[in-house]
PDB file of C-alpha atoms in Angstrom:
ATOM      1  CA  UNK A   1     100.568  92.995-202.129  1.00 60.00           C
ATOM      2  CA  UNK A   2     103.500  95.873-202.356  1.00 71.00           C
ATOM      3  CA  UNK A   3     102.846  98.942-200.968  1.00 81.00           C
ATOM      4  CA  UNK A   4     103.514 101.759-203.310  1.00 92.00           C
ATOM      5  CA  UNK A   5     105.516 104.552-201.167  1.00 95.00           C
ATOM      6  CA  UNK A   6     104.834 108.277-201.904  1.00 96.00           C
ATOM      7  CA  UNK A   7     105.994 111.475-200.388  1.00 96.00           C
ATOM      8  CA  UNK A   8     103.765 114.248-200.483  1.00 97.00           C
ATOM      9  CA  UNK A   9     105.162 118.088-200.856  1.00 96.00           C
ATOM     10  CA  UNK A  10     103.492 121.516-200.332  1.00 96.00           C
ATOM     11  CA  UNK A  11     104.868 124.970-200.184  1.00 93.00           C
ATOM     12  CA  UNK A  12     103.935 128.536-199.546  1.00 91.00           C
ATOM     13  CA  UNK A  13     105.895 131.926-200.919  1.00 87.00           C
ATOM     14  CA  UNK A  14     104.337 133.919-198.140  1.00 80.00           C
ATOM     15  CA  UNK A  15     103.456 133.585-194.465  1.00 72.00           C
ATOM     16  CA  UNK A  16     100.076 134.752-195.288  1.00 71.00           C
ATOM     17  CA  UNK A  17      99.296 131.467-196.966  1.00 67.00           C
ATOM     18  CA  UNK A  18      98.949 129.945-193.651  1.00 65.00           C
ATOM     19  CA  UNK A  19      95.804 127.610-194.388  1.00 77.00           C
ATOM     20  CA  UNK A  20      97.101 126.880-197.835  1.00 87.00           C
ATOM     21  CA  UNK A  21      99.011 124.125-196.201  1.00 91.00           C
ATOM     22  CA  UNK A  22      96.491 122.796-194.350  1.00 92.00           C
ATOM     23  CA  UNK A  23      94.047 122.440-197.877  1.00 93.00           C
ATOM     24  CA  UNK A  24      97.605 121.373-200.001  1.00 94.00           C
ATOM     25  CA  UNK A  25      98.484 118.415-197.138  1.00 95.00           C
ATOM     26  CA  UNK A  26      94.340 117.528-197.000  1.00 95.00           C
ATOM     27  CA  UNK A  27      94.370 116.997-200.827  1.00 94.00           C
ATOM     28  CA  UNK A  28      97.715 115.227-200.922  1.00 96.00           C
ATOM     29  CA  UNK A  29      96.355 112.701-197.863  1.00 96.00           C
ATOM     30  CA  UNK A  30      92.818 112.757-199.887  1.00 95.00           C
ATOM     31  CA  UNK A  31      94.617 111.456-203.040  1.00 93.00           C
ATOM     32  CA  UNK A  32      96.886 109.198-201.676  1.00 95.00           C
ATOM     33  CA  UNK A  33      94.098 107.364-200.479  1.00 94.00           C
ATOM     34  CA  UNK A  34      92.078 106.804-203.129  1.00 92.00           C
ATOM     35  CA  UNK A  35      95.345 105.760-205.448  1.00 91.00           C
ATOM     36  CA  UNK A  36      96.194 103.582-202.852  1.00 94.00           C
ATOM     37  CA  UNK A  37      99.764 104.919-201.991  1.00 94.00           C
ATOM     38  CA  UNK A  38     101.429 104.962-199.000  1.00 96.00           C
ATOM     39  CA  UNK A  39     102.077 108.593-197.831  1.00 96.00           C
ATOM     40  CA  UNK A  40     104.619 108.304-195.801  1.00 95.00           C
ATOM     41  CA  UNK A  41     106.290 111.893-195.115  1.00 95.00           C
ATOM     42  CA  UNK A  42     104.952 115.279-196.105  1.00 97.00           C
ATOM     43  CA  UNK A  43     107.596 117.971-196.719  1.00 96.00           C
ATOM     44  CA  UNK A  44     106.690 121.541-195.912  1.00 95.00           C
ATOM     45  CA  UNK A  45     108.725 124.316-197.515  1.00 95.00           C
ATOM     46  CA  UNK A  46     107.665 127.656-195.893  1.00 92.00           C
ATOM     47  CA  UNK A  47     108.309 131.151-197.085  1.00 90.00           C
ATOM     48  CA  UNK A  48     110.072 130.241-200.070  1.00 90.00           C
ATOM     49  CA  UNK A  49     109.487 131.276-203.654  1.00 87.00           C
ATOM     50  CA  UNK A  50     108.701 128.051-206.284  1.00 83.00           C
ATOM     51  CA  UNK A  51     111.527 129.831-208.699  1.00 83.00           C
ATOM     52  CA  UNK A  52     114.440 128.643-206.455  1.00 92.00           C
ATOM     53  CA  UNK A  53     115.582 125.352-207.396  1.00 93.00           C
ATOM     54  CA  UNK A  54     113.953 122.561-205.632  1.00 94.00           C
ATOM     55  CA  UNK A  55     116.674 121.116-204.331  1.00 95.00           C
ATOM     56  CA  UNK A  56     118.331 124.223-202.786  1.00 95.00           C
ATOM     57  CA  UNK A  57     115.185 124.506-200.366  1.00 95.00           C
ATOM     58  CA  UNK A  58     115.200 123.403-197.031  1.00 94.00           C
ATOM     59  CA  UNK A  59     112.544 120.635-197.526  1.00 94.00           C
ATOM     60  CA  UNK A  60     113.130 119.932-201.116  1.00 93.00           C
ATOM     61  CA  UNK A  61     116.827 119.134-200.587  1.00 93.00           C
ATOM     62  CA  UNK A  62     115.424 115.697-199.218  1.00 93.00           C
ATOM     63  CA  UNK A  63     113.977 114.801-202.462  1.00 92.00           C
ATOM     64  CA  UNK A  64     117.051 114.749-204.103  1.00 89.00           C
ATOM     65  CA  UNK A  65     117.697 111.551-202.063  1.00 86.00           C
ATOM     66  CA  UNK A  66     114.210 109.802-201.450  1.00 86.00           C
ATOM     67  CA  UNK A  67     115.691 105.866-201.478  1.00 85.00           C
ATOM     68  CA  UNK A  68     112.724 103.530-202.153  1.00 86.00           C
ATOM     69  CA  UNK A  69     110.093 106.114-202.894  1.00 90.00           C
ATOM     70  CA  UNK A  70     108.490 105.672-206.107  1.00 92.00           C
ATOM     71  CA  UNK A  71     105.856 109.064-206.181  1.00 94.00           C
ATOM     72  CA  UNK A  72     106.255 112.191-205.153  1.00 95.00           C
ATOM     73  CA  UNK A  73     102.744 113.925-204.977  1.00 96.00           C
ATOM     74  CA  UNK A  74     102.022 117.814-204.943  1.00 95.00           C
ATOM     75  CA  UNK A  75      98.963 119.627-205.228  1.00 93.00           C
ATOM     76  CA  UNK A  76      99.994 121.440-208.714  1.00 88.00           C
ATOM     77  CA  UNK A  77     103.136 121.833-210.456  1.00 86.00           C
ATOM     78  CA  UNK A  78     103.540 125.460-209.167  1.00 85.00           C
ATOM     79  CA  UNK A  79     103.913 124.326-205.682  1.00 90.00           C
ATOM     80  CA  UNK A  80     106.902 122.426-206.912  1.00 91.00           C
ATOM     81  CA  UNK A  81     108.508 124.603-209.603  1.00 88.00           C
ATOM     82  CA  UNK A  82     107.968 127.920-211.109  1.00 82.00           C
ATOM     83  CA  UNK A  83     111.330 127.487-213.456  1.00 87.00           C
ATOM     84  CA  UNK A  84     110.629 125.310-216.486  1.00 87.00           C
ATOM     85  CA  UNK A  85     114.640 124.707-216.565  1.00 89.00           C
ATOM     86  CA  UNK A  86     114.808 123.354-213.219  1.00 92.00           C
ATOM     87  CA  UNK A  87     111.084 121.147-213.422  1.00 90.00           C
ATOM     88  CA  UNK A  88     112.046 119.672-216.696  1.00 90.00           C
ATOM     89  CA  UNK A  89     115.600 118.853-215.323  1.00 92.00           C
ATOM     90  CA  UNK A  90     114.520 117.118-211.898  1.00 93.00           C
ATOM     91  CA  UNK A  91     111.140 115.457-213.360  1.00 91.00           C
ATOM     92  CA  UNK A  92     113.579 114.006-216.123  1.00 91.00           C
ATOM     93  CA  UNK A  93     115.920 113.069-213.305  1.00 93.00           C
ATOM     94  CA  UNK A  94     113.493 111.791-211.073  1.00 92.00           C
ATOM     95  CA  UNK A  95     111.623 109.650-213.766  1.00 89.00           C
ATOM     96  CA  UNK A  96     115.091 108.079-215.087  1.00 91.00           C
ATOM     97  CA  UNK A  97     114.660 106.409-211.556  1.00 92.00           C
ATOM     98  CA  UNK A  98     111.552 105.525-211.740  1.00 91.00           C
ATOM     99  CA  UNK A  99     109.989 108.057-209.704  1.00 92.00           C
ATOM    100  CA  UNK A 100     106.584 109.601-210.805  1.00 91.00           C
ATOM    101  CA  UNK A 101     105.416 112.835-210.059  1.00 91.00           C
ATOM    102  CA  UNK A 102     101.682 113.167-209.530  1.00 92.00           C
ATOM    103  CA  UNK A 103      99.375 116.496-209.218  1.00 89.00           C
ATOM    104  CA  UNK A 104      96.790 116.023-207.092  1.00 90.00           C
ATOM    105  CA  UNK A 105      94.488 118.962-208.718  1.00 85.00           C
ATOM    106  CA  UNK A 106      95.480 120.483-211.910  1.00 72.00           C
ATOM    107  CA  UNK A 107      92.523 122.086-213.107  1.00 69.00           C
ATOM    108  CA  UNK A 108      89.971 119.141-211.524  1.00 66.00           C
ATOM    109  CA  UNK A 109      92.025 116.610-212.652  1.00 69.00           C
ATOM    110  CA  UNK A 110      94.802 114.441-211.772  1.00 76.00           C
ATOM    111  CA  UNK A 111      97.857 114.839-213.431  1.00 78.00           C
ATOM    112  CA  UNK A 112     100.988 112.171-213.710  1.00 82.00           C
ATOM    113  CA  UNK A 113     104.079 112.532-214.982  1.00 82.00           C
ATOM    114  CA  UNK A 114     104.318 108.350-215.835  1.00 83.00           C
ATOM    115  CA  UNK A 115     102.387 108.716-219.039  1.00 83.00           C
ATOM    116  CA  UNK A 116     103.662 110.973-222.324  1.00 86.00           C
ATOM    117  CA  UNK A 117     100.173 112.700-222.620  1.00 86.00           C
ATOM    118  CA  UNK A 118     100.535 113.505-218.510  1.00 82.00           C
ATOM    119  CA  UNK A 119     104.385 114.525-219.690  1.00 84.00           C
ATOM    120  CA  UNK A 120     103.032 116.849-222.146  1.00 86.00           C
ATOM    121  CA  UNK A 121     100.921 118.618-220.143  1.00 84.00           C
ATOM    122  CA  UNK A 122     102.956 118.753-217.418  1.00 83.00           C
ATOM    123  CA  UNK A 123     105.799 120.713-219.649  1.00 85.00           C
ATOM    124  CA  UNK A 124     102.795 123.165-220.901  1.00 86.00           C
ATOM    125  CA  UNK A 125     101.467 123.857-217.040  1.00 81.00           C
ATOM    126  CA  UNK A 126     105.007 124.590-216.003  1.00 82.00           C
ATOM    127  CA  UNK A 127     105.747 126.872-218.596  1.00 82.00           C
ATOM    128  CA  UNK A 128     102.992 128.995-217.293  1.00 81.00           C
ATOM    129  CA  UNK A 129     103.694 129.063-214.382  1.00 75.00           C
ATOM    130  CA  UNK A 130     106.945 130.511-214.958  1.00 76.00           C
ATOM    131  CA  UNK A 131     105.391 133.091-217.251  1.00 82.00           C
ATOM    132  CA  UNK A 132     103.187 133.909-214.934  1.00 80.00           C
ATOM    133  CA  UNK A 133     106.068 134.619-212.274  1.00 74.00           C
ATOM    134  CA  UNK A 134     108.330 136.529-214.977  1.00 78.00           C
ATOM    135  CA  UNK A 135     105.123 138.910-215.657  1.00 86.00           C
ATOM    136  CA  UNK A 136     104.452 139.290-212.121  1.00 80.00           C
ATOM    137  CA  UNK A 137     108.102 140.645-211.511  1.00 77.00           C
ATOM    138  CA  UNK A 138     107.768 142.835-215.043  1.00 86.00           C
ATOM    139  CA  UNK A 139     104.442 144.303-213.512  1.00 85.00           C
ATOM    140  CA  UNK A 140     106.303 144.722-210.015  1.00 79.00           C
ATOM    141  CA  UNK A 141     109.316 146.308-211.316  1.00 81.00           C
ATOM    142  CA  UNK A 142     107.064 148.691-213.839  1.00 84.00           C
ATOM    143  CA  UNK A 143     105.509 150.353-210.944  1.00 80.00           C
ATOM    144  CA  UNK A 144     108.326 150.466-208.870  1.00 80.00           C
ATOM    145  CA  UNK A 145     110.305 152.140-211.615  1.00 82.00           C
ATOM    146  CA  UNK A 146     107.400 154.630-211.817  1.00 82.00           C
ATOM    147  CA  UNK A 147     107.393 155.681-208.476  1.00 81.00           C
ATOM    148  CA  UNK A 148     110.952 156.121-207.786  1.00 81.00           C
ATOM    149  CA  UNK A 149     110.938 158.718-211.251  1.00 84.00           C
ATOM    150  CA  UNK A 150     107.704 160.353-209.590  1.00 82.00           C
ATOM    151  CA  UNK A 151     109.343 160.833-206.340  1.00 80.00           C
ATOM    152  CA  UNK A 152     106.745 158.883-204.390  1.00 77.00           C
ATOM    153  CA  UNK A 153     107.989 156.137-201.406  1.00 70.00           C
ATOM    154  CA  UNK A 154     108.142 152.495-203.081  1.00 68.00           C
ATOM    155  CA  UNK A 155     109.368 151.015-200.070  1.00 70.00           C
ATOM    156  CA  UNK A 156     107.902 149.221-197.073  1.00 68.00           C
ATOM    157  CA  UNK A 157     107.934 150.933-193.713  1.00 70.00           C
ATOM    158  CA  UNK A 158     111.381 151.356-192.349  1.00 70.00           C
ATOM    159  CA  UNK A 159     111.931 151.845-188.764  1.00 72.00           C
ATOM    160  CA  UNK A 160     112.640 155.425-186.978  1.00 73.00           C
ATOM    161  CA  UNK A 161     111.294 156.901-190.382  1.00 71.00           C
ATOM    162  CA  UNK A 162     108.057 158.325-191.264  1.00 68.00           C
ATOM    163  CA  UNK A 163     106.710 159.240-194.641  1.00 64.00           C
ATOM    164  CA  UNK A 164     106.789 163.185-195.681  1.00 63.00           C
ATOM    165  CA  UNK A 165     104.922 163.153-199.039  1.00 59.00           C
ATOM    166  CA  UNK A 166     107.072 160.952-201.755  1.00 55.00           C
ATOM    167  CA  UNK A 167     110.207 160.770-199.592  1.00 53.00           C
ATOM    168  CA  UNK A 168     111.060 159.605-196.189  1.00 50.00           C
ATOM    169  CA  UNK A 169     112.746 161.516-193.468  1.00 51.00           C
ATOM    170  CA  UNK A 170     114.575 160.322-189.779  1.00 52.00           C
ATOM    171  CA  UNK A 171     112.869 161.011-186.440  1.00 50.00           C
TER     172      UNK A 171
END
């Protein structure tokens, strides 16, 4: 019987997502399993937003180039993309050579990109999560904008400075 290779992939935007890979790599081992592929590498992209392209990150750079791999596996499409240009672009890239992308969890459920239904819903998921991101920044750059016109700090802590009502002022 031929084993059917996989490589798993999980990511974090923030170092205070710690456990998250711990759950994303249990899931991915937990699935591979029970579909009976062979996990045979997870990547781990740390710190790194899912709106830069996957293959300019440090781990997903290596799936540009997986050889005999025929499924990649992630826990949900966010953890692999956040840009619909760039997830419809590699998923149409990576099933012209016969690789299929699975989500181990997407909503309860399974998700593959090998079917047109899975396809579909795939495109719909990843759209979200793109809007999501884009409304995210709008809300971020609102509030920002807000403060700087009211005078108040809307920065982080800087070093040899401490705060003085809205504005900042060196030791």
């Amino acid at each position: 019987m031929e084993t059917i290779k996989a490589i798993g992939y999980i990511r974090v935007s923030t170092d205070m997502q710690d456990s998250s890979l711990q759950v994303q790599e249990q899931r991915i081992k937990e699935y591979c399993l029970f579909n009976k592929l062979d996990l045979t590498e997870i990547l781990i992209d740390e710190n790194v937003s899912g709106f830069k392209p996957i293959y300019k990150r440090p781990a997903g750079q290596k799936l540009s180039d997986i050889g005999e791999i025929q499924n990649i596996v992630a826990i949900k499409p966010d953890r692999l993309f956040r840009n619909t240009s760039d997830a419809l672009l590699t998923v149409n890239e990576w099933n012209s050579k016969n690789i299929v992308v699975h989500f181990a969890d997407s909503g309860g459920v399974s998700l593959s990109t090998k079917t047109a239904i899975g396809k579909l819903i795939f495109t719909t998921i990843i759209s979200f999560a793109q809007f999501e991101r884009d409304i995210c920044g709008e809300r971020t750059s609102s509030v920002l904008s807000h403060k700087k016109k009211q005078g108040d700090v809307y920065c982080g802590e800087i070093y040899g400075f401490d705060k003085v009502g809205g504005t900042r002022v060196g030791k």
